[in-house]
Amino acid sequence: MMGFWYRIGHTIAKLLGKFMFSYRVFNREAFDAMDGGTIIASNHVSFLDPPLIGSAIRTPIYYFARKTLFDHPVSGYLFTRCNALPVNQDKPEISVLKQIIELLKQEKQVLIFPEGERSWDGVMNMEAQPGIGMIVAKSKKPVLPIRIFGAEKALPRGGKKLVRTPVQLVVGEPINFDDLVNDSAMGTKEKYQLIANRIMEAIAALEVPVE
């Protein structure tokens, strides 16, 4: 169930997407079919990514936000109530990763950006951070790859004004990594990185359907 502030943010993001960005979601059915804990893995091109992605999902999701955004009492209050989890981008704390794993075991949905930071130009960094591999291995939950297009033009990294431009979200199909998770012959670090890179490959493979 959405809390009050989450619902407010969800509604604002939906209106912004509709009237400012002609926002379209392809294969939304995959979101609706999510059952239990799911890792939603996306490319990262803009501050708009979390609210726009969240607006396409009927149930509340959790996501990372830069730790400094919680320093101000007002923004910290709002971010906390919108399910944001503070993280140090330069050195993510193991406690945050454990918190994510616990949320997944509680059957929550969590949005993660495997690249770790926003792209400057919309081009994906295929060398993903291994943290998402650890989360997959420890939680044993499926990964739903998604890819957002156009948000880097709507509000690019370093930009301060919204630009009216189309934004599209392509949702893939869930991936189960049990084969890698249960591979005892593979080293832990190698396993985490391989899972992370395979997730990035799945995101990169998503394209806007030709109509």
XYZ file of N, CA, C and O in Angstrom, residues 10-25 28 51-52 55-56 164-168:
104
model
N 4.021 9.804 -6.636
C 3.624 8.911 -7.723
C 2.688 9.643 -8.681
O 2.843 9.565 -9.915
N 1.742 10.381 -8.138
C 0.781 11.117 -8.964
C 1.452 12.246 -9.740
O 1.197 12.429 -10.942
N 2.328 12.989 -9.073
C 3.037 14.081 -9.746
C 3.887 13.536 -10.889
O 3.925 14.099 -11.994
N 4.588 12.418 -10.645
C 5.436 11.820 -11.685
C 4.610 11.355 -12.877
O 5.016 11.505 -14.038
N 3.429 10.793 -12.623
C 2.555 10.360 -13.706
C 2.088 11.552 -14.543
O 2.068 11.489 -15.780
N 1.704 12.627 -13.877
C 1.250 13.823 -14.597
C 2.387 14.450 -15.390
O 2.203 14.869 -16.539
N 3.570 14.510 -14.782
C 4.747 15.054 -15.461
C 5.077 14.219 -16.694
O 5.344 14.751 -17.783
N 5.050 12.904 -16.529
C 5.336 12.025 -17.658
C 4.344 12.203 -18.788
O 4.719 12.259 -19.968
N 3.077 12.319 -18.439
C 2.034 12.416 -19.457
C 2.073 13.732 -20.216
O 2.012 13.753 -21.457
N 2.171 14.841 -19.502
C 2.015 16.149 -20.130
C 3.333 16.791 -20.556
O 3.349 17.673 -21.413
N 4.449 16.351 -19.969
C 5.742 16.954 -20.310
C 6.567 16.074 -21.238
O 7.297 16.567 -22.100
N 6.434 14.743 -21.084
C 7.345 13.849 -21.791
C 6.651 12.829 -22.688
O 7.327 11.941 -23.229
N 5.342 12.924 -22.849
C 4.604 11.938 -23.656
C 5.062 10.528 -23.293
O 5.312 9.682 -24.159
N 5.162 10.277 -22.012
C 5.776 9.061 -21.467
C 5.016 7.811 -21.884
O 3.798 7.725 -21.730
N 5.765 6.843 -22.439
C 5.167 5.574 -22.844
C 5.940 4.416 -22.214
O 7.167 4.459 -22.108
N 5.203 3.397 -21.807
C 5.804 2.204 -21.203
C 5.447 0.998 -22.064
O 4.266 0.743 -22.318
N 4.317 -3.148 -20.116
C 3.950 -2.838 -18.735
C 3.431 -4.080 -18.008
O 3.501 -4.179 -16.781
N 11.528 8.482 -10.317
C 10.100 8.806 -10.291
C 9.338 8.333 -11.517
O 8.184 7.888 -11.399
N 9.953 8.424 -12.702
C 9.256 7.989 -13.910
C 9.061 6.476 -13.919
O 7.990 5.977 -14.273
N 6.421 5.596 -11.385
C 5.065 5.972 -11.783
C 4.408 4.924 -12.667
O 3.183 4.904 -12.809
N 5.215 4.050 -13.264
C 4.680 3.006 -14.148
C 4.303 1.742 -13.392
O 3.764 0.800 -13.986
N 11.087 19.576 -22.603
C 9.965 18.808 -23.131
C 10.459 17.903 -24.263
O 10.857 18.385 -25.327
N 10.446 16.612 -24.026
C 10.942 15.643 -25.003
C 10.340 14.281 -24.689
O 10.020 14.000 -23.526
N 10.145 13.423 -25.686
C 9.557 12.104 -25.414
C 10.483 11.229 -24.563
O 11.698 11.218 -24.746
N 9.880 10.524 -23.619
C 10.603 9.547 -22.797
C 9.864 8.225 -22.895
O 8.635 8.184 -22.819
N 10.621 7.157 -23.081
C 10.023 5.829 -23.228
C 10.723 4.841 -22.307
O 11.925 4.948 -22.059
